[in-house]
mmCIF file with all atom_site columns, C-alpha atoms in Angstrom:
data_model
loop_
_atom_site.group_PDB
_atom_site.id
_atom_site.type_symbol
_atom_site.label_atom_id
_atom_site.label_alt_id
_atom_site.label_comp_id
_atom_site.label_asym_id
_atom_site.label_entity_id
_atom_site.label_seq_id
_atom_site.pdbx_PDB_ins_code
_atom_site.Cartn_x
_atom_site.Cartn_y
_atom_site.Cartn_z
_atom_site.occupancy
_atom_site.B_iso_or_equiv
_atom_site.pdbx_formal_charge
_atom_site.auth_seq_id
_atom_site.auth_comp_id
_atom_site.auth_asym_id
_atom_site.auth_atom_id
_atom_site.pdbx_PDB_model_num
ATOM 1   C CA . ASN A 1 1   ? 20.231  -4.328  -1.680  1.00 0.00 ? 24  ASN A CA 1
ATOM 2   C CA . ALA A 1 2   ? 17.577  -4.827  -4.338  1.00 0.00 ? 25  ALA A CA 1
ATOM 3   C CA . GLY A 1 3   ? 14.763  -4.423  -1.780  1.00 0.00 ? 26  GLY A CA 1
ATOM 4   C CA . VAL A 1 4   ? 11.510  -6.026  -2.933  1.00 0.00 ? 27  VAL A CA 1
ATOM 5   C CA . THR A 1 5   ? 11.425  -7.434  -6.449  1.00 0.00 ? 28  THR A CA 1
ATOM 6   C CA . GLN A 1 6   ? 8.507   -8.914  -8.362  1.00 0.00 ? 29  GLN A CA 1
ATOM 7   C CA . THR A 1 7   ? 8.463   -11.277 -11.342 1.00 0.00 ? 30  THR A CA 1
ATOM 8   C CA . PRO A 1 8   ? 7.068   -10.893 -13.972 1.00 0.00 ? 31  PRO A CA 1
ATOM 9   C CA . LYS A 1 9   ? 6.364   -7.198  -14.582 1.00 0.00 ? 32  LYS A CA 1
ATOM 10  C CA . PHE A 1 10  ? 3.594   -7.833  -17.094 1.00 0.00 ? 33  PHE A CA 1
ATOM 11  C CA . ARG A 1 11  ? 1.525   -10.882 -18.035 1.00 0.00 ? 34  ARG A CA 1
ATOM 12  C CA . VAL A 1 12  ? -1.491  -11.618 -20.197 1.00 0.00 ? 35  VAL A CA 1
ATOM 13  C CA . LEU A 1 13  ? -3.516  -14.756 -19.476 1.00 0.00 ? 36  LEU A CA 1
ATOM 14  C CA . LYS A 1 14  ? -6.545  -16.378 -20.998 1.00 0.00 ? 37  LYS A CA 1
ATOM 15  C CA . THR A 1 15  ? -9.475  -17.269 -18.771 1.00 0.00 ? 38  THR A CA 1
ATOM 16  C CA . GLY A 1 16  ? -8.815  -20.577 -17.025 1.00 0.00 ? 39  GLY A CA 1
ATOM 17  C CA . GLN A 1 17  ? -5.033  -20.459 -17.280 1.00 0.00 ? 40  GLN A CA 1
ATOM 18  C CA . SER A 1 18  ? -2.846  -20.615 -14.205 1.00 0.00 ? 41  SER A CA 1
ATOM 19  C CA . MET A 1 19  ? 0.217   -18.672 -13.188 1.00 0.00 ? 42  MET A CA 1
ATOM 20  C CA . THR A 1 20  ? 2.451   -17.848 -10.241 1.00 0.00 ? 43  THR A CA 1
ATOM 21  C CA . LEU A 1 21  ? 3.721   -14.410 -9.266  1.00 0.00 ? 44  LEU A CA 1
ATOM 22  C CA . LEU A 1 22  ? 7.017   -14.328 -7.417  1.00 0.00 ? 45  LEU A CA 1
ATOM 23  C CA . CYS A 1 23  ? 7.981   -11.818 -4.761  1.00 0.00 ? 46  CYS A CA 1
ATOM 24  C CA . ALA A 1 24  ? 11.509  -11.765 -3.374  1.00 0.00 ? 47  ALA A CA 1
ATOM 25  C CA . GLN A 1 25  ? 13.062  -9.584  -0.674  1.00 0.00 ? 48  GLN A CA 1
ATOM 26  C CA . ASP A 1 26  ? 16.676  -9.393  0.448   1.00 0.00 ? 49  ASP A CA 1
ATOM 27  C CA . MET A 1 27  ? 16.098  -7.452  3.698   1.00 0.00 ? 50  MET A CA 1
ATOM 28  C CA . ASN A 1 28  ? 15.558  -10.507 5.914   1.00 0.00 ? 51  ASN A CA 1
ATOM 29  C CA . HIS A 1 29  ? 12.002  -9.347  6.637   1.00 0.00 ? 52  HIS A CA 1
ATOM 30  C CA . GLU A 1 30  ? 9.652   -11.619 8.565   1.00 0.00 ? 53  GLU A CA 1
ATOM 31  C CA . TYR A 1 31  ? 6.357   -10.287 7.241   1.00 0.00 ? 54  TYR A CA 1
ATOM 32  C CA . MET A 1 32  ? 5.272   -10.345 3.612   1.00 0.00 ? 55  MET A CA 1
ATOM 33  C CA . TYR A 1 33  ? 2.036   -9.245  1.946   1.00 0.00 ? 56  TYR A CA 1
ATOM 34  C CA . TRP A 1 34  ? 0.229   -9.473  -1.381  1.00 0.00 ? 57  TRP A CA 1
ATOM 35  C CA . TYR A 1 35  ? -2.119  -6.655  -2.445  1.00 0.00 ? 58  TYR A CA 1
ATOM 36  C CA . ARG A 1 36  ? -4.121  -5.960  -5.556  1.00 0.00 ? 59  ARG A CA 1
ATOM 37  C CA . GLN A 1 37  ? -4.778  -2.462  -6.847  1.00 0.00 ? 60  GLN A CA 1
ATOM 38  C CA . ASP A 1 38  ? -7.818  -1.639  -8.927  1.00 0.00 ? 61  ASP A CA 1
ATOM 39  C CA . PRO A 1 39  ? -8.889  1.780   -10.234 1.00 0.00 ? 62  PRO A CA 1
ATOM 40  C CA . GLY A 1 40  ? -10.738 3.791   -7.603  1.00 0.00 ? 63  GLY A CA 1
ATOM 41  C CA . MET A 1 41  ? -10.371 1.107   -4.927  1.00 0.00 ? 64  MET A CA 1
ATOM 42  C CA . GLY A 1 42  ? -6.927  1.630   -3.458  1.00 0.00 ? 65  GLY A CA 1
ATOM 43  C CA . LEU A 1 43  ? -4.929  -1.442  -2.455  1.00 0.00 ? 66  LEU A CA 1
ATOM 44  C CA . ARG A 1 44  ? -6.620  -4.463  -0.951  1.00 0.00 ? 67  ARG A CA 1
ATOM 45  C CA . LEU A 1 45  ? -4.869  -7.216  0.988   1.00 0.00 ? 68  LEU A CA 1
ATOM 46  C CA . ILE A 1 46  ? -5.074  -10.689 -0.593  1.00 0.00 ? 69  ILE A CA 1
ATOM 47  C CA . HIS A 1 47  ? -2.891  -12.862 1.661   1.00 0.00 ? 70  HIS A CA 1
ATOM 48  C CA . TYR A 1 48  ? -0.055  -12.294 4.057   1.00 0.00 ? 71  TYR A CA 1
ATOM 49  C CA . SER A 1 49  ? 2.639   -14.194 5.949   1.00 0.00 ? 72  SER A CA 1
ATOM 50  C CA . VAL A 1 50  ? 4.101   -13.539 9.383   1.00 0.00 ? 73  VAL A CA 1
ATOM 51  C CA . GLY A 1 51  ? 7.069   -15.841 8.833   1.00 0.00 ? 74  GLY A CA 1
ATOM 52  C CA . GLU A 1 52  ? 8.537   -18.715 6.855   1.00 0.00 ? 75  GLU A CA 1
ATOM 53  C CA . GLY A 1 53  ? 6.045   -21.546 6.459   1.00 0.00 ? 76  GLY A CA 1
ATOM 54  C CA . THR A 1 54  ? 3.011   -19.475 7.546   1.00 0.00 ? 77  THR A CA 1
ATOM 55  C CA . THR A 1 55  ? 0.262   -17.823 5.508   1.00 0.00 ? 78  THR A CA 1
ATOM 56  C CA . ALA A 1 56  ? -3.073  -16.185 6.300   1.00 0.00 ? 79  ALA A CA 1
ATOM 57  C CA . LYS A 1 57  ? -6.036  -14.747 4.409   1.00 0.00 ? 80  LYS A CA 1
ATOM 58  C CA . GLY A 1 58  ? -6.516  -11.053 3.882   1.00 0.00 ? 81  GLY A CA 1
ATOM 59  C CA . GLU A 1 59  ? -9.514  -9.058  2.713   1.00 0.00 ? 82  GLU A CA 1
ATOM 60  C CA . VAL A 1 60  ? -9.920  -10.585 -0.796  1.00 0.00 ? 83  VAL A CA 1
ATOM 61  C CA . PRO A 1 61  ? -8.374  -14.109 -0.792  1.00 0.00 ? 84  PRO A CA 1
ATOM 62  C CA . ASP A 1 62  ? -10.824 -15.963 -3.058  1.00 0.00 ? 85  ASP A CA 1
ATOM 63  C CA . GLY A 1 63  ? -9.263  -17.364 -6.236  1.00 0.00 ? 86  GLY A CA 1
ATOM 64  C CA . TYR A 1 64  ? -5.690  -17.027 -4.933  1.00 0.00 ? 87  TYR A CA 1
ATOM 65  C CA . ASN A 1 65  ? -3.270  -19.275 -3.079  1.00 0.00 ? 88  ASN A CA 1
ATOM 66  C CA . VAL A 1 66  ? 0.087   -18.446 -1.548  1.00 0.00 ? 89  VAL A CA 1
ATOM 67  C CA . SER A 1 67  ? 3.172   -20.165 -0.247  1.00 0.00 ? 90  SER A CA 1
ATOM 68  C CA . ARG A 1 68  ? 6.136   -19.046 1.854   1.00 0.00 ? 91  ARG A CA 1
ATOM 69  C CA . LEU A 1 69  ? 8.583   -21.957 1.706   1.00 0.00 ? 92  LEU A CA 1
ATOM 70  C CA . LYS A 1 70  ? 11.594  -19.680 2.049   1.00 0.00 ? 93  LYS A CA 1
ATOM 71  C CA . LYS A 1 71  ? 11.795  -16.560 4.185   1.00 0.00 ? 94  LYS A CA 1
ATOM 72  C CA . GLN A 1 72  ? 12.864  -14.381 1.279   1.00 0.00 ? 95  GLN A CA 1
ATOM 73  C CA . ASN A 1 73  ? 10.142  -15.509 -1.170  1.00 0.00 ? 96  ASN A CA 1
ATOM 74  C CA . PHE A 1 74  ? 6.369   -15.169 -1.190  1.00 0.00 ? 97  PHE A CA 1
ATOM 75  C CA . LEU A 1 75  ? 4.490   -16.744 -4.102  1.00 0.00 ? 98  LEU A CA 1
ATOM 76  C CA . LEU A 1 76  ? 0.991   -15.822 -5.248  1.00 0.00 ? 99  LEU A CA 1
ATOM 77  C CA . GLY A 1 77  ? -0.823  -18.385 -7.398  1.00 0.00 ? 100 GLY A CA 1
ATOM 78  C CA . LEU A 1 78  ? -3.872  -18.163 -9.602  1.00 0.00 ? 101 LEU A CA 1
ATOM 79  C CA . GLU A 1 79  ? -5.129  -21.687 -10.361 1.00 0.00 ? 102 GLU A CA 1
ATOM 80  C CA . SER A 1 80  ? -7.836  -20.718 -12.858 1.00 0.00 ? 103 SER A CA 1
ATOM 81  C CA . ALA A 1 81  ? -7.609  -17.079 -13.875 1.00 0.00 ? 104 ALA A CA 1
ATOM 82  C CA . ALA A 1 82  ? -10.776 -15.010 -14.335 1.00 0.00 ? 105 ALA A CA 1
ATOM 83  C CA . PRO A 1 83  ? -11.251 -11.572 -15.959 1.00 0.00 ? 106 PRO A CA 1
ATOM 84  C CA . SER A 1 84  ? -12.097 -10.189 -12.481 1.00 0.00 ? 107 SER A CA 1
ATOM 85  C CA . GLN A 1 85  ? -8.475  -10.883 -11.510 1.00 0.00 ? 108 GLN A CA 1
ATOM 86  C CA . THR A 1 86  ? -7.206  -8.319  -14.009 1.00 0.00 ? 109 THR A CA 1
ATOM 87  C CA . SER A 1 87  ? -5.332  -5.939  -11.746 1.00 0.00 ? 110 SER A CA 1
ATOM 88  C CA . VAL A 1 88  ? -1.958  -4.647  -10.644 1.00 0.00 ? 111 VAL A CA 1
ATOM 89  C CA . TYR A 1 89  ? -0.450  -6.846  -7.938  1.00 0.00 ? 112 TYR A CA 1
ATOM 90  C CA . PHE A 1 90  ? 1.930   -5.483  -5.328  1.00 0.00 ? 113 PHE A CA 1
ATOM 91  C CA . CYS A 1 91  ? 4.057   -7.362  -2.874  1.00 0.00 ? 114 CYS A CA 1
ATOM 92  C CA . ALA A 1 92  ? 5.328   -5.775  0.329   1.00 0.00 ? 115 ALA A CA 1
ATOM 93  C CA . SER A 1 93  ? 7.566   -6.811  3.205   1.00 0.00 ? 116 SER A CA 1
ATOM 94  C CA . ARG A 1 94  ? 8.158   -5.629  6.763   1.00 0.00 ? 117 ARG A CA 1
ATOM 95  C CA . LEU A 1 95  ? 10.674  -6.397  9.501   1.00 0.00 ? 118 LEU A CA 1
ATOM 96  C CA . ASP A 1 96  ? 9.373   -5.610  12.972  1.00 0.00 ? 119 ASP A CA 1
ATOM 97  C CA . ARG A 1 97  ? 8.432   -1.951  12.783  1.00 0.00 ? 120 ARG A CA 1
ATOM 98  C CA . ASP A 1 98  ? 5.258   -1.020  10.953  1.00 0.00 ? 121 ASP A CA 1
ATOM 99  C CA . GLU A 1 99  ? 6.685   0.308   7.681   1.00 0.00 ? 122 GLU A CA 1
ATOM 100 C CA . GLN A 1 100 ? 5.925   -1.874  4.679   1.00 0.00 ? 123 GLN A CA 1
ATOM 101 C CA . PHE A 1 101 ? 8.243   -1.735  1.668   1.00 0.00 ? 124 PHE A CA 1
ATOM 102 C CA . PHE A 1 102 ? 6.539   -2.283  -1.667  1.00 0.00 ? 125 PHE A CA 1
ATOM 103 C CA . GLY A 1 103 ? 7.775   -3.860  -4.871  1.00 0.00 ? 126 GLY A CA 1
ATOM 104 C CA . PRO A 1 104 ? 7.291   -2.321  -8.339  1.00 0.00 ? 127 PRO A CA 1
ATOM 105 C CA . GLY A 1 105 ? 4.163   -4.329  -9.153  1.00 0.00 ? 128 GLY A CA 1
ATOM 106 C CA . THR A 1 106 ? 2.964   -6.892  -11.700 1.00 0.00 ? 129 THR A CA 1
ATOM 107 C CA . ARG A 1 107 ? 0.361   -5.845  -14.231 1.00 0.00 ? 130 ARG A CA 1
ATOM 108 C CA . LEU A 1 108 ? -1.888  -8.822  -15.021 1.00 0.00 ? 131 LEU A CA 1
ATOM 109 C CA . THR A 1 109 ? -4.541  -8.915  -17.728 1.00 0.00 ? 132 THR A CA 1
ATOM 110 C CA . VAL A 1 110 ? -6.937  -11.845 -17.987 1.00 0.00 ? 133 VAL A CA 1
ATOM 111 C CA . LEU A 1 111 ? -8.785  -12.072 -21.300 1.00 0.00 ? 134 LEU A CA 1
ATOM 112 C CA . GLY B 2 1   ? -13.217 -4.848  9.693   1.00 0.00 ? 17  GLY B CA 1
ATOM 113 C CA . GLU B 2 2   ? -11.522 -1.505  9.260   1.00 0.00 ? 18  GLU B CA 1
ATOM 114 C CA . ASN B 2 3   ? -12.873 0.992   6.720   1.00 0.00 ? 19  ASN B CA 1
ATOM 115 C CA . VAL B 2 4   ? -10.824 3.994   5.573   1.00 0.00 ? 20  VAL B CA 1
ATOM 116 C CA . GLU B 2 5   ? -12.359 6.847   3.609   1.00 0.00 ? 21  GLU B CA 1
ATOM 117 C CA . GLN B 2 6   ? -10.188 9.402   1.816   1.00 0.00 ? 22  GLN B CA 1
ATOM 118 C CA . HIS B 2 7   ? -11.024 12.822  0.363   1.00 0.00 ? 23  HIS B CA 1
ATOM 119 C CA . PRO B 2 8   ? -10.711 14.446  -2.074  1.00 0.00 ? 24  PRO B CA 1
ATOM 120 C CA . SER B 2 9   ? -10.174 11.988  -4.914  1.00 0.00 ? 25  SER B CA 1
ATOM 121 C CA . THR B 2 10  ? -8.438  14.655  -7.008  1.00 0.00 ? 26  THR B CA 1
ATOM 122 C CA . LEU B 2 11  ? -6.703  17.853  -5.955  1.00 0.00 ? 27  LEU B CA 1
ATOM 123 C CA . SER B 2 12  ? -5.121  20.500  -8.127  1.00 0.00 ? 28  SER B CA 1
ATOM 124 C CA . VAL B 2 13  ? -2.972  23.235  -6.580  1.00 0.00 ? 29  VAL B CA 1
ATOM 125 C CA . GLN B 2 14  ? -0.589  25.834  -7.893  1.00 0.00 ? 30  GLN B CA 1
ATOM 126 C CA . GLU B 2 15  ? 3.090   25.489  -7.191  1.00 0.00 ? 31  GLU B CA 1
ATOM 127 C CA . GLY B 2 16  ? 3.908   26.972  -3.808  1.00 0.00 ? 32  GLY B CA 1
ATOM 128 C CA . ASP B 2 17  ? 0.419   26.489  -2.387  1.00 0.00 ? 33  ASP B CA 1
ATOM 129 C CA . SER B 2 18  ? -0.482  23.995  0.344   1.00 0.00 ? 34  SER B CA 1
ATOM 130 C CA . ALA B 2 19  ? -2.357  20.731  -0.157  1.00 0.00 ? 35  ALA B CA 1
ATOM 131 C CA . VAL B 2 20  ? -4.456  18.911  2.442   1.00 0.00 ? 36  VAL B CA 1
ATOM 132 C CA . ILE B 2 21  ? -5.781  15.344  2.151   1.00 0.00 ? 37  ILE B CA 1
ATOM 133 C CA . LYS B 2 22  ? -8.133  13.949  4.761   1.00 0.00 ? 38  LYS B CA 1
ATOM 134 C CA . CYS B 2 23  ? -8.932  10.399  5.889   1.00 0.00 ? 39  CYS B CA 1
ATOM 135 C CA . THR B 2 24  ? -11.307 8.872   8.387   1.00 0.00 ? 40  THR B CA 1
ATOM 136 C CA . TYR B 2 25  ? -11.170 5.380   9.868   1.00 0.00 ? 41  TYR B CA 1
ATOM 137 C CA . SER B 2 26  ? -13.734 3.212   11.602  1.00 0.00 ? 42  SER B CA 1
ATOM 138 C CA . ASP B 2 27  ? -11.839 0.854   13.948  1.00 0.00 ? 43  ASP B CA 1
ATOM 139 C CA . SER B 2 28  ? -10.916 2.555   17.219  1.00 0.00 ? 44  SER B CA 1
ATOM 140 C CA . ALA B 2 29  ? -8.255  -0.152  17.757  1.00 0.00 ? 45  ALA B CA 1
ATOM 141 C CA . SER B 2 30  ? -6.209  1.080   14.781  1.00 0.00 ? 46  SER B CA 1
ATOM 142 C CA . ASN B 2 31  ? -2.899  2.405   16.037  1.00 0.00 ? 47  ASN B CA 1
ATOM 143 C CA . TYR B 2 32  ? -0.700  3.072   13.006  1.00 0.00 ? 48  TYR B CA 1
ATOM 144 C CA . PHE B 2 33  ? -1.444  5.489   10.156  1.00 0.00 ? 49  PHE B CA 1
ATOM 145 C CA . PRO B 2 34  ? 0.983   5.693   7.218   1.00 0.00 ? 50  PRO B CA 1
ATOM 146 C CA . TRP B 2 35  ? 0.819   7.835   4.119   1.00 0.00 ? 51  TRP B CA 1
ATOM 147 C CA . TYR B 2 36  ? 2.139   6.509   0.832   1.00 0.00 ? 52  TYR B CA 1
ATOM 148 C CA . LYS B 2 37  ? 3.043   8.299   -2.391  1.00 0.00 ? 53  LYS B CA 1
ATOM 149 C CA . GLN B 2 38  ? 2.686   6.418   -5.657  1.00 0.00 ? 54  GLN B CA 1
ATOM 150 C CA . GLU B 2 39  ? 4.200   7.694   -8.871  1.00 0.00 ? 55  GLU B CA 1
ATOM 151 C CA . LEU B 2 40  ? 3.043   6.429   -12.231 1.00 0.00 ? 56  LEU B CA 1
ATOM 152 C CA . GLY B 2 41  ? 4.105   2.837   -12.863 1.00 0.00 ? 57  GLY B CA 1
ATOM 153 C CA . LYS B 2 42  ? 5.731   2.394   -9.464  1.00 0.00 ? 58  LYS B CA 1
ATOM 154 C CA . GLY B 2 43  ? 4.904   0.844   -6.130  1.00 0.00 ? 59  GLY B CA 1
ATOM 155 C CA . PRO B 2 44  ? 3.732   2.940   -3.169  1.00 0.00 ? 60  PRO B CA 1
ATOM 156 C CA . GLN B 2 45  ? 6.470   4.562   -1.104  1.00 0.00 ? 61  GLN B CA 1
ATOM 157 C CA . LEU B 2 46  ? 6.082   5.599   2.525   1.00 0.00 ? 62  LEU B CA 1
ATOM 158 C CA . ILE B 2 47  ? 6.429   9.358   3.004   1.00 0.00 ? 63  ILE B CA 1
ATOM 159 C CA . ILE B 2 48  ? 5.345   9.790   6.616   1.00 0.00 ? 64  ILE B CA 1
ATOM 160 C CA . ASP B 2 49  ? 3.549   7.843   9.326   1.00 0.00 ? 65  ASP B CA 1
ATOM 161 C CA . ILE B 2 50  ? 2.075   8.467   12.744  1.00 0.00 ? 66  ILE B CA 1
ATOM 162 C CA . ARG B 2 51  ? 1.191   6.254   15.673  1.00 0.00 ? 67  ARG B CA 1
ATOM 163 C CA . SER B 2 52  ? -1.834  6.618   17.889  1.00 0.00 ? 68  SER B CA 1
ATOM 164 C CA . ASN B 2 53  ? 0.108   7.998   20.843  1.00 0.00 ? 69  ASN B CA 1
ATOM 165 C CA . VAL B 2 54  ? 1.153   11.088  18.832  1.00 0.00 ? 70  VAL B CA 1
ATOM 166 C CA . GLY B 2 55  ? -1.062  13.941  17.636  1.00 0.00 ? 71  GLY B CA 1
ATOM 167 C CA . GLU B 2 56  ? 1.182   15.488  15.010  1.00 0.00 ? 72  GLU B CA 1
ATOM 168 C CA . LYS B 2 57  ? 4.357   14.705  13.130  1.00 0.00 ? 73  LYS B CA 1
ATOM 169 C CA . LYS B 2 58  ? 6.344   16.820  10.707  1.00 0.00 ? 74  LYS B CA 1
ATOM 170 C CA . ASP B 2 59  ? 9.086   16.082  8.210   1.00 0.00 ? 75  ASP B CA 1
ATOM 171 C CA . GLN B 2 60  ? 10.255  19.143  6.285   1.00 0.00 ? 76  GLN B CA 1
ATOM 172 C CA . ARG B 2 61  ? 7.329   20.170  4.016   1.00 0.00 ? 77  ARG B CA 1
ATOM 173 C CA . ILE B 2 62  ? 5.122   17.249  5.019   1.00 0.00 ? 78  ILE B CA 1
ATOM 174 C CA . ALA B 2 63  ? 3.065   16.928  8.185   1.00 0.00 ? 79  ALA B CA 1
ATOM 175 C CA . VAL B 2 64  ? 0.415   14.545  9.448   1.00 0.00 ? 80  VAL B CA 1
ATOM 176 C CA . THR B 2 65  ? -2.148  15.197  12.174  1.00 0.00 ? 81  THR B CA 1
ATOM 177 C CA . LEU B 2 66  ? -4.229  12.629  14.033  1.00 0.00 ? 82  LEU B CA 1
ATOM 178 C CA . ASN B 2 67  ? -7.458  13.125  15.962  1.00 0.00 ? 83  ASN B CA 1
ATOM 179 C CA . LYS B 2 68  ? -8.197  9.844   17.733  1.00 0.00 ? 84  LYS B CA 1
ATOM 180 C CA . THR B 2 69  ? -11.458 11.047  19.212  1.00 0.00 ? 85  THR B CA 1
ATOM 181 C CA . ALA B 2 70  ? -12.878 11.940  15.820  1.00 0.00 ? 86  ALA B CA 1
ATOM 182 C CA . LYS B 2 71  ? -11.043 9.064   14.109  1.00 0.00 ? 87  LYS B CA 1
ATOM 183 C CA . HIS B 2 72  ? -9.546  11.151  11.370  1.00 0.00 ? 88  HIS B CA 1
ATOM 184 C CA . PHE B 2 73  ? -6.056  12.028  10.183  1.00 0.00 ? 89  PHE B CA 1
ATOM 185 C CA . SER B 2 74  ? -4.759  14.421  7.564   1.00 0.00 ? 90  SER B CA 1
ATOM 186 C CA . LEU B 2 75  ? -1.726  14.958  5.339   1.00 0.00 ? 91  LEU B CA 1
ATOM 187 C CA . HIS B 2 76  ? -0.454  18.484  4.860   1.00 0.00 ? 92  HIS B CA 1
ATOM 188 C CA . ILE B 2 77  ? 2.037   19.403  2.146   1.00 0.00 ? 93  ILE B CA 1
ATOM 189 C CA . THR B 2 78  ? 3.357   22.950  2.182   1.00 0.00 ? 94  THR B CA 1
ATOM 190 C CA . GLU B 2 79  ? 5.174   24.853  -0.576  1.00 0.00 ? 95  GLU B CA 1
ATOM 191 C CA . THR B 2 80  ? 4.126   22.275  -3.149  1.00 0.00 ? 96  THR B CA 1
ATOM 192 C CA . GLN B 2 81  ? 6.438   21.521  -6.068  1.00 0.00 ? 97  GLN B CA 1
ATOM 193 C CA . PRO B 2 82  ? 5.773   19.837  -9.443  1.00 0.00 ? 98  PRO B CA 1
ATOM 194 C CA . GLU B 2 83  ? 7.528   16.688  -8.178  1.00 0.00 ? 99  GLU B CA 1
ATOM 195 C CA . ASP B 2 84  ? 4.837   16.363  -5.507  1.00 0.00 ? 100 ASP B CA 1
ATOM 196 C CA . SER B 2 85  ? 2.400   15.411  -8.291  1.00 0.00 ? 101 SER B CA 1
ATOM 197 C CA . ALA B 2 86  ? 1.402   11.785  -7.653  1.00 0.00 ? 102 ALA B CA 1
ATOM 198 C CA . VAL B 2 87  ? -1.310  9.638   -6.079  1.00 0.00 ? 103 VAL B CA 1
ATOM 199 C CA . TYR B 2 88  ? -1.354  9.683   -2.283  1.00 0.00 ? 104 TYR B CA 1
ATOM 200 C CA . PHE B 2 89  ? -2.840  6.917   -0.147  1.00 0.00 ? 105 PHE B CA 1
ATOM 201 C CA . CYS B 2 90  ? -3.663  6.924   3.531   1.00 0.00 ? 106 CYS B CA 1
ATOM 202 C CA . ALA B 2 91  ? -3.909  3.674   5.465   1.00 0.00 ? 107 ALA B CA 1
ATOM 203 C CA . ALA B 2 92  ? -4.682  2.364   8.927   1.00 0.00 ? 108 ALA B CA 1
ATOM 204 C CA . SER B 2 93  ? -3.551  -0.783  10.685  1.00 0.00 ? 109 SER B CA 1
ATOM 205 C CA . THR B 2 94  ? -3.854  -2.642  13.926  1.00 0.00 ? 110 THR B CA 1
ATOM 206 C CA . GLY B 2 95  ? -2.443  -5.768  15.473  1.00 0.00 ? 111 GLY B CA 1
ATOM 207 C CA . THR B 2 96  ? 0.925   -7.420  15.306  1.00 0.00 ? 112 THR B CA 1
ATOM 208 C CA . ALA B 2 97  ? 0.598   -8.369  11.633  1.00 0.00 ? 113 ALA B CA 1
ATOM 209 C CA . SER B 2 98  ? 0.058   -4.687  10.754  1.00 0.00 ? 114 SER B CA 1
ATOM 210 C CA . LYS B 2 99  ? -2.402  -5.457  8.008   1.00 0.00 ? 115 LYS B CA 1
ATOM 211 C CA . LEU B 2 100 ? -3.002  -2.194  6.191   1.00 0.00 ? 116 LEU B CA 1
ATOM 212 C CA . THR B 2 101 ? -6.417  -0.966  5.078   1.00 0.00 ? 117 THR B CA 1
ATOM 213 C CA . PHE B 2 102 ? -5.983  1.694   2.417   1.00 0.00 ? 118 PHE B CA 1
ATOM 214 C CA . GLY B 2 103 ? -8.048  4.670   1.396   1.00 0.00 ? 119 GLY B CA 1
ATOM 215 C CA . THR B 2 104 ? -9.026  5.009   -2.242  1.00 0.00 ? 120 THR B CA 1
ATOM 216 C CA . GLY B 2 105 ? -6.299  7.533   -3.077  1.00 0.00 ? 121 GLY B CA 1
ATOM 217 C CA . THR B 2 106 ? -5.968  11.211  -3.975  1.00 0.00 ? 122 THR B CA 1
ATOM 218 C CA . ARG B 2 107 ? -4.478  12.302  -7.273  1.00 0.00 ? 123 ARG B CA 1
ATOM 219 C CA . LEU B 2 108 ? -2.529  15.497  -6.563  1.00 0.00 ? 124 LEU B CA 1
ATOM 220 C CA . GLN B 2 109 ? -1.547  17.714  -9.460  1.00 0.00 ? 125 GLN B CA 1
ATOM 221 C CA . VAL B 2 110 ? 0.768   20.646  -8.872  1.00 0.00 ? 126 VAL B CA 1
ATOM 222 C CA . THR B 2 111 ? 0.596   23.155  -11.688 1.00 0.00 ? 127 THR B CA 1
ATOM 223 C CA . LEU B 2 112 ? 3.156   25.813  -12.553 1.00 0.00 ? 128 LEU B CA 1
#
C-alpha cells in the first residue's frame, strides 16, 4: 500500500493563478482532511470530508475549494492564489478509529 | 472552538535524559489526544494517543498522561536518543469527524 500520496510535491505560482492539489489514499478510508502548516502555527484544518460526495469547512477555509468525487481522492483548489497561501499543505485520511494518516506534503510558494 | 497550547517551543536534552512536552486544551468535550512526530521534510506521524477515559498510556520509551480536570496532557520520552530529534505536535479532537486542533509544536534536539 502506498498510503496517502500528494501531488505535486512542490509548486511555485504567481499571484492570481489557479491550481489543484491532489490527495490520494489506497486504504479505503472514509474521512479525508486538508491542513496547512505555517511556521510557528502548527497545522490548521482547511476543509474535510466524511465520505464520498461530501465536504465541510474547517478552521481556515477562505480562498480554497475542495471536491471528493471519488472515495480515494480529495482535491484542494486555489482559484486565485495569494501570497498569504504560501504554505506547506498536508492531506490526511482516517477510517473509523481516530488515527489520521498524513501524506508527505506539498510545498506551495505564491509570488 | 478548541484551542490547544503547547510548551516549550524548543527543548534540548542530552542523550539518555528524559524530555517532557506539555499541552493544555480549552474544550471540555474533547475526547481524543494524539501526539505526532514530524521529521524534516515529512508529514506528521502518530507516535502515541490517549482517549479521555484513560489517565495514562505507555509504549516503550514514550508515555502520555491526561488530566481531564485541569485540561492538560503531557508527552514523556525517556532515555532519549539522537533519532528522537524532531518536531512534536500535540492535538485534541472531538466529535465523529475527529477534526484535530494542533498545538504549535516543540522542536526537540537530542545532543550527544
